[in-house]
Coordinates of C-alpha atoms in Angstrom, one line a residue:
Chain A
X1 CA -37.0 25.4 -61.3
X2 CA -36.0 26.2 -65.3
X3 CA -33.4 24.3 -66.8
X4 CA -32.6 24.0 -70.7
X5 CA -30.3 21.5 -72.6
X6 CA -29.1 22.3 -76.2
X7 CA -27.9 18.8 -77.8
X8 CA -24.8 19.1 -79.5
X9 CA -22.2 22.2 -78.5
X10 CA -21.1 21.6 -82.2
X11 CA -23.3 21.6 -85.4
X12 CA -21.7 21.6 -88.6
X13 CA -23.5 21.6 -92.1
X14 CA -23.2 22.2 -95.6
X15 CA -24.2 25.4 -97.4
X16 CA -28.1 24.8 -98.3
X17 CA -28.7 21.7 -96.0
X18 CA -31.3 21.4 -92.9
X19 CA -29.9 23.2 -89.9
X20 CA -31.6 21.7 -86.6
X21 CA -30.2 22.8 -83.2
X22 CA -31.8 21.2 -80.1
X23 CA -33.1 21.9 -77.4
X24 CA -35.0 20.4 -74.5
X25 CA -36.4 22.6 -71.6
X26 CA -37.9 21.9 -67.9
X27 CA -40.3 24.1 -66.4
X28 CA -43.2 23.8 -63.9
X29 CA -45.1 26.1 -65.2
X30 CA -46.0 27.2 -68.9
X31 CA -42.8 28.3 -70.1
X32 CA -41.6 31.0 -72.4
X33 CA -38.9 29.9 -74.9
X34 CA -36.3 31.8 -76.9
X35 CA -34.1 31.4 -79.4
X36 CA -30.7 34.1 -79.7
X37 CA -28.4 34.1 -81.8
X38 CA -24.4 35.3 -81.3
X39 CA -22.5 36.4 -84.0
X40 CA -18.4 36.3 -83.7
X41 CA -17.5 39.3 -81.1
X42 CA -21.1 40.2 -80.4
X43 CA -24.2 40.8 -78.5
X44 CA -27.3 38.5 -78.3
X45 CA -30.3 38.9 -81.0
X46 CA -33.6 37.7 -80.6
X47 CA -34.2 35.1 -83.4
X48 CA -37.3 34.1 -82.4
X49 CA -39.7 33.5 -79.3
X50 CA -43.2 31.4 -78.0
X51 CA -45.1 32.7 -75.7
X52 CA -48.1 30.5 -75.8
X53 CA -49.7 31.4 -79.2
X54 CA -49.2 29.2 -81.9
X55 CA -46.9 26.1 -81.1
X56 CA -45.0 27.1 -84.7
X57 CA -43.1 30.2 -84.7
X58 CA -40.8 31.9 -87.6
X59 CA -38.3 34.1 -86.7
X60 CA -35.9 36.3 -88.8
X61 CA -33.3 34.9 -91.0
X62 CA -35.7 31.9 -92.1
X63 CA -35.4 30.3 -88.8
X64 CA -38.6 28.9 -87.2
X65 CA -39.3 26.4 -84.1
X66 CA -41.8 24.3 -82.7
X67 CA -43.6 23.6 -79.3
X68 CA -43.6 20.6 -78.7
X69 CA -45.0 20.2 -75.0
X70 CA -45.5 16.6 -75.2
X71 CA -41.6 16.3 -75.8
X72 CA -40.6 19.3 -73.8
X73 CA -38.5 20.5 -76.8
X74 CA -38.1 23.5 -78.6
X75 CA -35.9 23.2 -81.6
X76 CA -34.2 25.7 -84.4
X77 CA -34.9 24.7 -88.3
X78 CA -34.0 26.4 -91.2
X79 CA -34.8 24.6 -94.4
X80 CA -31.3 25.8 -96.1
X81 CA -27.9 27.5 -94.5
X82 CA -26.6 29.9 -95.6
X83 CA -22.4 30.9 -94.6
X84 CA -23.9 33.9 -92.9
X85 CA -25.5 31.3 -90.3
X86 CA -22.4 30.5 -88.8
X87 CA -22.5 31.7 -84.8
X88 CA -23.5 30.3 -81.7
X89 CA -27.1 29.9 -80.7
X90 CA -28.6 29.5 -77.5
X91 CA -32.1 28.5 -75.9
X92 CA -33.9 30.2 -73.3
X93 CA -36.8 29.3 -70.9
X94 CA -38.5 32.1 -68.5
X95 CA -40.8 30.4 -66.2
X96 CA -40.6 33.1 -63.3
X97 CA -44.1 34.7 -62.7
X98 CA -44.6 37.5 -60.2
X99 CA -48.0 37.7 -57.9
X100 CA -50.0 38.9 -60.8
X101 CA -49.1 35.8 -62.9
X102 CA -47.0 37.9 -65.4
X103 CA -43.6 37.4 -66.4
X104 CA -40.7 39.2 -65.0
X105 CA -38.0 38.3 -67.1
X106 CA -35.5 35.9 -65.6
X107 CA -33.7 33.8 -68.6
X108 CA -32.3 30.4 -67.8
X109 CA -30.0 29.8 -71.1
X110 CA -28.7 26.1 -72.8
X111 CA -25.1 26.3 -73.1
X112 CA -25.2 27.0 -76.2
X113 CA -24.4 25.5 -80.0
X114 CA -22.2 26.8 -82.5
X115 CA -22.9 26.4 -86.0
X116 CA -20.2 26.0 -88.5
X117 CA -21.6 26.1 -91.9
X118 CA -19.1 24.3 -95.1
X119 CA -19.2 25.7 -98.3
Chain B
X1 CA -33.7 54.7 -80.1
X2 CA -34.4 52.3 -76.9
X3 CA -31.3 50.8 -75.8
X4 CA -29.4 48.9 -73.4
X5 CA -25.6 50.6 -72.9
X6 CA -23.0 49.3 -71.1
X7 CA -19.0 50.7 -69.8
X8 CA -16.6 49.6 -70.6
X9 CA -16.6 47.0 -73.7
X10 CA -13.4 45.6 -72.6
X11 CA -11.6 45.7 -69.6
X12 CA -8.0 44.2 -68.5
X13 CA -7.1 44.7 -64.9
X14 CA -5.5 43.1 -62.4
X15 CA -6.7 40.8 -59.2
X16 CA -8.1 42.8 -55.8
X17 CA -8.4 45.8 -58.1
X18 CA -11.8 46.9 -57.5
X19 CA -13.6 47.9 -60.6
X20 CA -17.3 48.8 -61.4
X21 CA -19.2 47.8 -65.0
X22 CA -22.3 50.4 -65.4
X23 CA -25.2 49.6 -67.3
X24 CA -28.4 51.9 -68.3
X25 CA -31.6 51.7 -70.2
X26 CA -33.1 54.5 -71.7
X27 CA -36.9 52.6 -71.8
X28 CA -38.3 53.1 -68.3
X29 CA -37.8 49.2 -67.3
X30 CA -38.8 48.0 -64.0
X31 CA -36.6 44.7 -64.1
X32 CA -32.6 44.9 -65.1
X33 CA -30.0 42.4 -64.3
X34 CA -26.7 41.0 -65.1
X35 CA -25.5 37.7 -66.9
X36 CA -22.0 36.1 -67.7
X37 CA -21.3 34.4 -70.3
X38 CA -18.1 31.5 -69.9
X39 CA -17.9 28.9 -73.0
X40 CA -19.5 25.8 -72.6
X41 CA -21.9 27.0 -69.9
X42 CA -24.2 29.6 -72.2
X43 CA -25.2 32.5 -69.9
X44 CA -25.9 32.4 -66.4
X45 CA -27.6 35.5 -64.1
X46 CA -25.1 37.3 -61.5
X47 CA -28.0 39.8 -59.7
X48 CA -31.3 41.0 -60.9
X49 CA -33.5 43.8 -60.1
X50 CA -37.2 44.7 -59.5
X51 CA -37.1 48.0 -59.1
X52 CA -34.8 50.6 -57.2
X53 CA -33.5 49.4 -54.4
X54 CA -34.9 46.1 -54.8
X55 CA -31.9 43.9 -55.9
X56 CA -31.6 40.3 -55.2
X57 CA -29.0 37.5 -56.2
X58 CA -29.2 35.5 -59.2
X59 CA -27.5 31.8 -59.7
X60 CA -23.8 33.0 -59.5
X61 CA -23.6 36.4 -57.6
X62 CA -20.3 35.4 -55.5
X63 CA -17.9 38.8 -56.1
X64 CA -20.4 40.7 -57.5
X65 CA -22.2 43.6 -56.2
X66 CA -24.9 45.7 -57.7
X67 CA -27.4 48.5 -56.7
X68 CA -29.9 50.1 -58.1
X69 CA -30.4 53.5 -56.6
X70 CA -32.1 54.9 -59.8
X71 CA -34.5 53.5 -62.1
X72 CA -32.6 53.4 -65.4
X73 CA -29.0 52.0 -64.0
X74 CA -28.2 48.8 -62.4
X75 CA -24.1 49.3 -62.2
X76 CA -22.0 45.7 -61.4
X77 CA -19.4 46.0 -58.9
X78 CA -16.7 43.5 -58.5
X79 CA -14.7 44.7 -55.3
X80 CA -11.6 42.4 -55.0
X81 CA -11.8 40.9 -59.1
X82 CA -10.1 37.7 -59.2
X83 CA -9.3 35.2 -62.6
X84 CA -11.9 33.3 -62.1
X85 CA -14.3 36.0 -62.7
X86 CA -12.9 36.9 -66.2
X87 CA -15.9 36.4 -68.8
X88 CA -18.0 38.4 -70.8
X89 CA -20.9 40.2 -69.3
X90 CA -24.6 41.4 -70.6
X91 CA -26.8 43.7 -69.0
X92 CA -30.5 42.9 -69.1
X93 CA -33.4 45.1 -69.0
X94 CA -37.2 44.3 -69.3
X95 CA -40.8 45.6 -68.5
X96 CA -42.4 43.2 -66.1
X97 CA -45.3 41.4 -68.1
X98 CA -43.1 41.7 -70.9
X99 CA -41.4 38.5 -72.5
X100 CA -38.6 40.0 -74.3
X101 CA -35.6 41.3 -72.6
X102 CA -33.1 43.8 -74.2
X103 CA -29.5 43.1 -73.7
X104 CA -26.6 45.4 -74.2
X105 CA -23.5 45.0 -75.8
X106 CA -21.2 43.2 -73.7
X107 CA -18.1 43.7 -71.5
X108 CA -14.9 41.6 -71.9
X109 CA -13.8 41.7 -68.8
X110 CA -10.1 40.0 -68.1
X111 CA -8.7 39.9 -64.7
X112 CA -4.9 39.1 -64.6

């Protein structure tokens, strides 16, 4: 069985400082891990995603996260906020592999963080 | 353009009406399902779908009803709503092999 857990259901920041948004995931197998973002009164975007390639992966908006299977985490950076950061965020883990050994698609999400970012 | 759509957006209606949420994908996906998303608890899946006529239930699927009769439309029926099952909802659709799932827009569903 999947399960994720994002650390803090609050993040607040200044304009310009390190954003990190946790997030710890179980799986049995390899997992897949996603990062989307939710902007006030909308739909989910993809930020970012690891499949099993490299262990560091950038996603749009200057967000990246890292791999680390060791810690079974997976958590958001971005070097500098901006305002237009400010949403919730949530973590994903697939882990559900058909016959064939490919994916076929469920999601188990975090709860979710929402970022407040301070002028 | 390859999309996810979903009717309505937002929805007020009142308990034991029955009401049905449609959702279709113009990409040829074999998998679809449906998520809800309540704060505090991030998203969580109500029904999913292999192919048509291959539906089966998801972590939260009590009140819900889908089918999936053809290949791009996975419609969520909720037969006798109740208040407990206001929330917003996302369709899901995705190739299987793929790793990225497209979601659509959301419903706001309240149930008075």
């Amino acid at each position: 069985a999947q399960s994720v857990t994002q650390l803090g259901s609050h993040v607040s920041v200044s304009e310009g400082a390190l954003v990190l948004l946790r997030c710890n995931y179980s799986s049995s197998v390899p997992p897949y891990l996603f990062w989307y973002v939710q902007y006030p009164n909308q739909g989910l975007q993809l930020l970012l995603k690891y499949t099993s390639a490299a262990t560091l992966v950038k996603g749009i908006n200057g967000f990246e996260a890292e791999f680390k299977k060791s810690e079974t985490s997976f958590h958001l950076t971005k070097p500098s906020a901006h305002m237009s950061d400010a949403a919730e965020y949530f973590c994903a883990v697939s882990d559900t592999r058909n016959a064939g050994g490919t994916s076929y698609g469920k999601l188990t999400f975090g709860q979710g963080t929402i970022l407040t970012v301070h002028p | 353009e390859a999309q996810v759509t979903q009717n309505p957006r937002y929805l007020i209606t009142v308990t034991g009406k029955k009401l049905t949420v449609t959702c279709s994908q113009n990409m040829n996906h074999e998998y679809m399902s449906w998520y809800r998303q309540d704060p505090g608890l991030g998203l969580r899946q109500i029904y999913y779908s292999m192919n048509v006529e291959v539906t089966d239930k998801g972590d939260v699927p009590e009140g819900y009803k889908v089918s999936r009769k053809e290949k791009r439309n996975f419609p969520l029926i909720l037969e006798s709503p109740s208040p407990n099952q206001t929330s917003l909802y996302f369709c899901a659709s995705t190739s299987v092999g793929a790793d990225t799932q497209y979601f659509g827009p959301g419903t706001r569903l309240t149930v008075l």
